[in-house]
PDB file of C-alpha atoms in Angstrom:
ATOM      1  CA  MET H 297     -95.902  35.574-147.004  1.00 45.00           C
ATOM      2  CA  THR H 298     -96.462  32.920-149.660  1.00 62.00           C
ATOM      3  CA  THR H 299     -94.667  35.050-152.240  1.00 67.00           C
ATOM      4  CA  GLN H 300     -91.573  35.326-150.040  1.00 74.00           C
ATOM      5  CA  ILE H 301     -91.525  31.551-149.427  1.00 75.00           C
ATOM      6  CA  GLY H 302     -91.922  30.880-153.150  1.00 77.00           C
ATOM      7  CA  LEU H 303     -89.212  33.411-153.961  1.00 75.00           C
ATOM      8  CA  ARG H 304     -86.868  31.911-151.372  1.00 79.00           C
ATOM      9  CA  ARG H 305     -87.388  28.393-152.748  1.00 79.00           C
ATOM     10  CA  TYR H 306     -86.928  29.618-156.320  1.00 78.00           C
ATOM     11  CA  LEU H 307     -83.655  31.375-155.481  1.00 75.00           C
ATOM     12  CA  LEU H 308     -82.193  28.689-153.213  1.00 77.00           C
ATOM     13  CA  VAL H 309     -83.278  25.475-154.917  1.00 79.00           C
ATOM     14  CA  ASP H 310     -84.083  26.309-158.536  1.00 77.00           C
ATOM     15  CA  GLN H 311     -81.301  28.865-159.016  1.00 75.00           C
ATOM     16  CA  GLY H 312     -78.802  27.696-156.378  1.00 80.00           C
ATOM     17  CA  VAL H 313     -78.702  24.021-155.436  1.00 83.00           C
ATOM     18  CA  ILE H 314     -79.642  22.501-158.787  1.00 82.00           C
ATOM     19  CA  PRO H 315     -77.217  24.659-160.846  1.00 82.00           C
ATOM     20  CA  PHE H 316     -74.484  23.958-158.257  1.00 84.00           C
ATOM     21  CA  PHE H 317     -74.608  20.224-158.934  1.00 86.00           C
ATOM     22  CA  ILE H 318     -74.901  20.694-162.694  1.00 85.00           C
ATOM     23  CA  ASN H 319     -71.866  23.014-162.574  1.00 82.00           C
ATOM     24  CA  LEU H 320     -69.965  20.482-160.460  1.00 83.00           C
ATOM     25  CA  VAL H 321     -70.491  17.728-163.023  1.00 87.00           C
ATOM     26  CA  VAL H 322     -69.730  19.966-166.023  1.00 84.00           C
ATOM     27  CA  ASN H 323     -66.529  21.320-164.430  1.00 80.00           C
ATOM     28  CA  HIS H 324     -65.407  17.808-163.507  1.00 83.00           C
ATOM     29  CA  VAL H 325     -65.846  16.657-167.097  1.00 86.00           C
ATOM     30  CA  ILE H 326     -64.034  19.725-168.477  1.00 81.00           C
ATOM     31  CA  GLY H 327     -61.204  19.274-165.972  1.00 78.00           C
ATOM     32  CA  ARG H 328     -60.826  15.608-166.897  1.00 82.00           C
ATOM     33  CA  LEU H 329     -60.814  16.416-170.600  1.00 84.00           C
ATOM     34  CA  THR H 330     -58.313  19.249-170.147  1.00 77.00           C
ATOM     35  CA  PHE H 331     -55.937  17.856-167.526  1.00 77.00           C
ATOM     36  CA  GLY H 332     -56.888  14.164-167.363  1.00 80.00           C
ATOM     37  CA  ASP H 333     -53.640  12.776-168.769  1.00 82.00           C
ATOM     38  CA  ALA H 334     -51.344  15.152-166.850  1.00 79.00           C
ATOM     39  CA  ALA H 335     -49.478  13.794-163.831  1.00 81.00           C
ATOM     40  CA  ASN H 336     -49.235  17.312-162.388  1.00 80.00           C
ATOM     41  CA  VAL H 337     -51.156  20.479-163.162  1.00 76.00           C
ATOM     42  CA  ALA H 338     -49.214  23.731-162.998  1.00 79.00           C
ATOM     43  CA  VAL H 339     -50.955  26.425-161.024  1.00 79.00           C
ATOM     44  CA  TRP H 340     -49.202  29.608-162.174  1.00 81.00           C
ATOM     45  CA  ASP H 341     -48.173  28.651-165.723  1.00 77.00           C
ATOM     46  CA  ALA H 342     -49.490  31.363-168.057  1.00 72.00           C
ATOM     47  CA  GLU H 343     -50.452  28.980-170.858  1.00 73.00           C
ATOM     48  CA  ALA H 344     -51.658  25.802-169.179  1.00 70.00           C
ATOM     49  CA  GLY H 345     -52.047  26.672-165.523  1.00 74.00           C
ATOM     50  CA  ALA H 346     -55.103  26.531-163.351  1.00 75.00           C
ATOM     51  CA  ALA H 347     -54.718  30.191-162.291  1.00 77.00           C
ATOM     52  CA  ALA H 348     -54.767  31.435-165.898  1.00 76.00           C
ATOM     53  CA  ASP H 349     -57.902  29.401-166.492  1.00 75.00           C
ATOM     54  CA  SER H 350     -59.494  30.855-163.354  1.00 78.00           C
ATOM     55  CA  VAL H 351     -58.846  34.458-164.429  1.00 77.00           C
ATOM     56  CA  GLY H 352     -60.722  33.926-167.683  1.00 76.00           C
ATOM     57  CA  THR H 353     -63.484  32.080-165.888  1.00 80.00           C
ATOM     58  CA  CYS H 354     -63.956  34.972-163.433  1.00 78.00           C
ATOM     59  CA  PHE H 355     -64.977  37.215-166.344  1.00 81.00           C
ATOM     60  CA  PHE H 356     -66.686  34.878-168.788  1.00 84.00           C
ATOM     61  CA  LEU H 357     -68.746  32.778-166.362  1.00 83.00           C
ATOM     62  CA  PRO H 358     -70.737  35.720-164.906  1.00 83.00           C
ATOM     63  CA  LEU H 359     -71.043  37.273-168.385  1.00 84.00           C
ATOM     64  CA  ILE H 360     -72.479  34.141-169.965  1.00 87.00           C
ATOM     65  CA  THR H 361     -74.607  33.355-166.912  1.00 85.00           C
ATOM     66  CA  CYS H 362     -76.219  36.793-167.014  1.00 82.00           C
ATOM     67  CA  LEU H 363     -76.786  36.648-170.774  1.00 87.00           C
ATOM     68  CA  ILE H 364     -78.480  33.246-170.496  1.00 88.00           C
ATOM     69  CA  ALA H 365     -80.285  33.487-167.154  1.00 86.00           C
ATOM     70  CA  THR H 366     -81.808  36.967-167.440  1.00 84.00           C
ATOM     71  CA  PRO H 367     -84.119  36.221-170.402  1.00 87.00           C
ATOM     72  CA  ILE H 368     -85.080  32.853-168.886  1.00 89.00           C
ATOM     73  CA  VAL H 369     -85.971  34.349-165.493  1.00 86.00           C
ATOM     74  CA  ARG H 370     -87.856  37.240-167.101  1.00 86.00           C
ATOM     75  CA  ARG H 371     -89.916  34.748-169.113  1.00 91.00           C
ATOM     76  CA  GLN H 372     -90.595  32.650-165.992  1.00 89.00           C
ATOM     77  CA  VAL H 373     -91.770  35.710-164.038  1.00 88.00           C
ATOM     78  CA  ARG H 374     -94.031  36.827-166.916  1.00 90.00           C
ATOM     79  CA  SER H 375     -95.575  33.356-167.235  1.00 93.00           C
ATOM     80  CA  GLY H 376     -96.073  33.052-163.477  1.00 88.00           C
ATOM     81  CA  SER H 377     -93.847  29.995-163.009  1.00 84.00           C
ATOM     82  CA  ALA H 378     -91.425  32.068-160.908  1.00 81.00           C
ATOM     83  CA  PRO H 379     -92.497  34.630-158.318  1.00 81.00           C
ATOM     84  CA  ALA H 380     -91.674  38.279-158.890  1.00 80.00           C
ATOM     85  CA  VAL H 381     -89.704  40.119-156.234  1.00 76.00           C
ATOM     86  CA  PRO H 382     -92.182  42.016-154.014  1.00 75.00           C
ATOM     87  CA  ASP H 383     -91.953  45.807-154.241  1.00 73.00           C
ATOM     88  CA  ASN H 384     -90.859  46.121-150.603  1.00 73.00           C
ATOM     89  CA  LEU H 385     -87.801  43.899-151.286  1.00 70.00           C
ATOM     90  CA  ARG H 386     -86.673  45.580-154.507  1.00 69.00           C
ATOM     91  CA  GLN H 387     -83.443  47.526-154.469  1.00 67.00           C
ATOM     92  CA  PRO H 388     -83.124  50.790-156.388  1.00 69.00           C
ATOM     93  CA  HIS H 389     -80.999  50.452-159.503  1.00 65.00           C
ATOM     94  CA  PRO H 390     -79.976  52.744-162.331  1.00 60.00           C
ATOM     95  CA  CYS H 391     -82.390  52.551-165.264  1.00 58.00           C
ATOM     96  CA  ILE H 392     -79.500  51.865-167.636  1.00 55.00           C
ATOM     97  CA  PHE H 393     -79.222  48.301-166.307  1.00 58.00           C
ATOM     98  CA  GLN H 394     -82.921  47.560-166.801  1.00 63.00           C
ATOM     99  CA  GLN H 395     -82.788  47.474-170.597  1.00 66.00           C
ATOM    100  CA  ARG H 396     -79.132  46.933-171.520  1.00 71.00           C
ATOM    101  CA  LEU H 397     -78.470  43.277-170.850  1.00 72.00           C
ATOM    102  CA  LEU H 398     -74.957  43.181-172.317  1.00 72.00           C
ATOM    103  CA  LEU H 399     -73.834  46.168-170.235  1.00 71.00           C
ATOM    104  CA  ARG H 400     -75.257  44.588-167.080  1.00 68.00           C
ATOM    105  CA  ALA H 401     -73.572  41.281-167.905  1.00 70.00           C
ATOM    106  CA  MET H 402     -70.178  42.940-168.354  1.00 69.00           C
ATOM    107  CA  LEU H 403     -70.406  44.679-164.986  1.00 67.00           C
TER     108      LEU H 403
END
């Protein structure tokens, strides 16, 4: 029971709430730097629109997040600072994703 509570706190607070607020601040700063002097921001413009920016973000954000977070979380689990997922909660996965971080990040 303690492992599940620790895992829940780790996932919700350490990997959810805290990164949410960090992401909020970082995105606000990037938005201000990118569009701060514009009176209007085009949504569908291919070169400077918010939609074009969102399409790139939908690919690169999960890719970079996986490439950065996976080694950090693995190290935390090995050192004991983060709880491992109990065997009864693990989902089966293809072995190819266990070792190939770049492939997993791209999917």
